Amino acid sequence: MPEQTPRQTWESDSARYLTPRGRGKPDAWAEEAGESRRRGGQRLLSAGTVVPPAGIARALGLEAGGQAVSRRRLILLDDVPVELADSYYPPRVAAGTALAEPRKVPGGAVTLLAELGHVATRVEETVTARMPTEEEREALRLGGHEPVLVLSRLILDGDGLPMEFCVMTMTARDRTLRYRMRLD
């Protein structure tokens, strides 16, 4: 009898951020912070069309120099900056939508994407650590020797097409990233 290889199932605390929530419900960050009796919020810093960094353009399937819709947010915990979140969307997904406009998206980006027929089915995450740039140090109010964690997330839809690439640059202090694996 041939030996069977166990099927692996990964689960991440990121899952709540990839699930459509519906309009009028609190965003995933506010909900997560609230579980610890804290306040989670965010401030939109920019939104529009940009030429993304080369690696992000490749991940989104864009040609060199191609444009993407981008949103940059400052993530707050009890009104203190803890993360810079940069999301990039291919034009076929986000051009002409509220994601390209410098305003809040009712229900959040994941809910809007689902309404447009783009639902995440596969996610690839990479976590690295490094020293922050001067801009990141200032935005996140970091000291001179504090590193940041960088979580890069590629989200693919049911057809295996990229629908978002997000780079989250986080304060490393008091941060936990949790991943679980199940072998079937």
mmCIF file of C-alpha atoms in Angstrom, residues 67-159:
data_model
loop_
_atom_site.group_PDB
_atom_site.id
_atom_site.type_symbol
_atom_site.label_atom_id
_atom_site.label_comp_id
_atom_site.label_asym_id
_atom_site.label_seq_id
_atom_site.Cartn_x
_atom_site.Cartn_y
_atom_site.Cartn_z
ATOM 1 C CA GLN A 67 0.346 51.142 -12.761
ATOM 2 C CA ALA A 68 -1.621 49.842 -9.790
ATOM 3 C CA VAL A 69 -4.202 51.339 -7.477
ATOM 4 C CA SER A 70 -2.580 52.009 -4.102
ATOM 5 C CA ARG A 71 -3.879 52.826 -0.626
ATOM 6 C CA ARG A 72 -1.613 53.776 2.297
ATOM 7 C CA ARG A 73 -2.970 53.714 5.830
ATOM 8 C CA LEU A 74 -1.555 54.486 9.244
ATOM 9 C CA ILE A 75 -2.855 51.889 11.696
ATOM 10 C CA LEU A 76 -3.457 53.091 15.252
ATOM 11 C CA LEU A 77 -3.855 51.357 18.611
ATOM 12 C CA ASP A 78 -5.294 53.637 21.278
ATOM 13 C CA ASP A 79 -4.411 56.540 18.947
ATOM 14 C CA VAL A 80 -0.726 55.463 18.810
ATOM 15 C CA PRO A 81 0.751 54.523 15.385
ATOM 16 C CA VAL A 82 1.672 50.822 15.239
ATOM 17 C CA GLU A 83 1.711 50.016 11.518
ATOM 18 C CA LEU A 84 1.930 51.417 8.006
ATOM 19 C CA ALA A 85 -0.207 49.382 5.589
ATOM 20 C CA ASP A 86 0.324 49.760 1.856
ATOM 21 C CA SER A 87 -2.117 47.911 -0.419
ATOM 22 C CA TYR A 88 -1.675 47.591 -4.178
ATOM 23 C CA TYR A 89 -4.402 46.368 -6.547
ATOM 24 C CA PRO A 90 -4.152 45.564 -10.260
ATOM 25 C CA PRO A 91 -6.213 47.962 -12.411
ATOM 26 C CA ARG A 92 -8.543 45.137 -13.573
ATOM 27 C CA VAL A 93 -9.627 44.838 -9.917
ATOM 28 C CA ALA A 94 -9.654 48.388 -8.574
ATOM 29 C CA ALA A 95 -9.547 51.019 -11.336
ATOM 30 C CA GLY A 96 -12.626 53.213 -11.174
ATOM 31 C CA THR A 97 -13.674 51.899 -7.746
ATOM 32 C CA ALA A 98 -13.731 53.533 -4.317
ATOM 33 C CA LEU A 99 -10.327 51.927 -3.666
ATOM 34 C CA ALA A 100 -8.766 54.449 -6.056
ATOM 35 C CA GLU A 101 -10.302 57.410 -4.234
ATOM 36 C CA PRO A 102 -8.901 59.155 -1.127
ATOM 37 C CA ARG A 103 -11.861 58.327 1.100
ATOM 38 C CA LYS A 104 -13.029 55.643 3.490
ATOM 39 C CA VAL A 105 -14.458 52.522 1.843
ATOM 40 C CA PRO A 106 -17.733 51.552 3.588
ATOM 41 C CA GLY A 107 -17.380 47.979 4.849
ATOM 42 C CA GLY A 108 -13.664 47.975 4.033
ATOM 43 C CA ALA A 109 -11.654 46.915 0.993
ATOM 44 C CA VAL A 110 -12.296 43.178 1.462
ATOM 45 C CA THR A 111 -16.062 43.713 1.501
ATOM 46 C CA LEU A 112 -15.936 45.958 -1.587
ATOM 47 C CA LEU A 113 -13.746 43.455 -3.437
ATOM 48 C CA ALA A 114 -16.207 40.642 -2.629
ATOM 49 C CA GLU A 115 -19.085 42.783 -3.926
ATOM 50 C CA LEU A 116 -17.095 43.202 -7.151
ATOM 51 C CA GLY A 117 -16.617 39.417 -7.428
ATOM 52 C CA HIS A 118 -13.070 39.194 -6.064
ATOM 53 C CA VAL A 119 -12.924 36.817 -3.089
ATOM 54 C CA ALA A 120 -9.641 35.607 -1.614
ATOM 55 C CA THR A 121 -9.061 31.875 -1.943
ATOM 56 C CA ARG A 122 -5.284 31.680 -1.541
ATOM 57 C CA VAL A 123 -2.907 33.848 0.445
ATOM 58 C CA GLU A 124 0.876 33.878 0.547
ATOM 59 C CA GLU A 125 2.532 35.694 3.465
ATOM 60 C CA THR A 126 6.169 36.458 4.151
ATOM 61 C CA VAL A 127 7.441 37.969 7.392
ATOM 62 C CA THR A 128 10.803 39.703 7.678
ATOM 63 C CA ALA A 129 12.496 42.012 10.186
ATOM 64 C CA ARG A 130 14.689 45.015 9.451
ATOM 65 C CA MET A 131 15.575 48.460 10.639
ATOM 66 C CA PRO A 132 13.036 51.101 9.543
ATOM 67 C CA THR A 133 13.593 53.833 7.016
ATOM 68 C CA GLU A 134 13.641 57.365 8.402
ATOM 69 C CA GLU A 135 10.090 57.939 7.086
ATOM 70 C CA GLU A 136 8.863 54.765 8.832
ATOM 71 C CA ARG A 137 10.696 55.650 12.059
ATOM 72 C CA GLU A 138 9.003 59.050 12.116
ATOM 73 C CA ALA A 139 5.506 57.783 11.202
ATOM 74 C CA LEU A 140 5.651 54.953 13.754
ATOM 75 C CA ARG A 141 7.379 57.087 16.427
ATOM 76 C CA LEU A 142 10.245 54.615 16.825
ATOM 77 C CA GLY A 143 13.461 55.077 18.718
ATOM 78 C CA GLY A 144 16.858 54.973 17.039
ATOM 79 C CA HIS A 145 17.442 51.234 17.476
ATOM 80 C CA GLU A 146 13.946 49.744 17.172
ATOM 81 C CA PRO A 147 13.388 47.280 14.317
ATOM 82 C CA VAL A 148 10.174 46.741 12.377
ATOM 83 C CA LEU A 149 8.435 43.584 11.237
ATOM 84 C CA VAL A 150 7.302 43.554 7.624
ATOM 85 C CA LEU A 151 4.459 41.259 6.626
ATOM 86 C CA SER A 152 4.016 41.001 2.850
ATOM 87 C CA ARG A 153 0.771 39.411 1.698
ATOM 88 C CA LEU A 154 -0.219 38.351 -1.818
ATOM 89 C CA ILE A 155 -3.938 37.592 -2.162
ATOM 90 C CA LEU A 156 -5.227 35.481 -5.045
ATOM 91 C CA ASP A 157 -8.822 34.995 -6.164
ATOM 92 C CA GLY A 158 -10.664 31.806 -7.157
ATOM 93 C CA ASP A 159 -9.108 31.887 -10.631
#
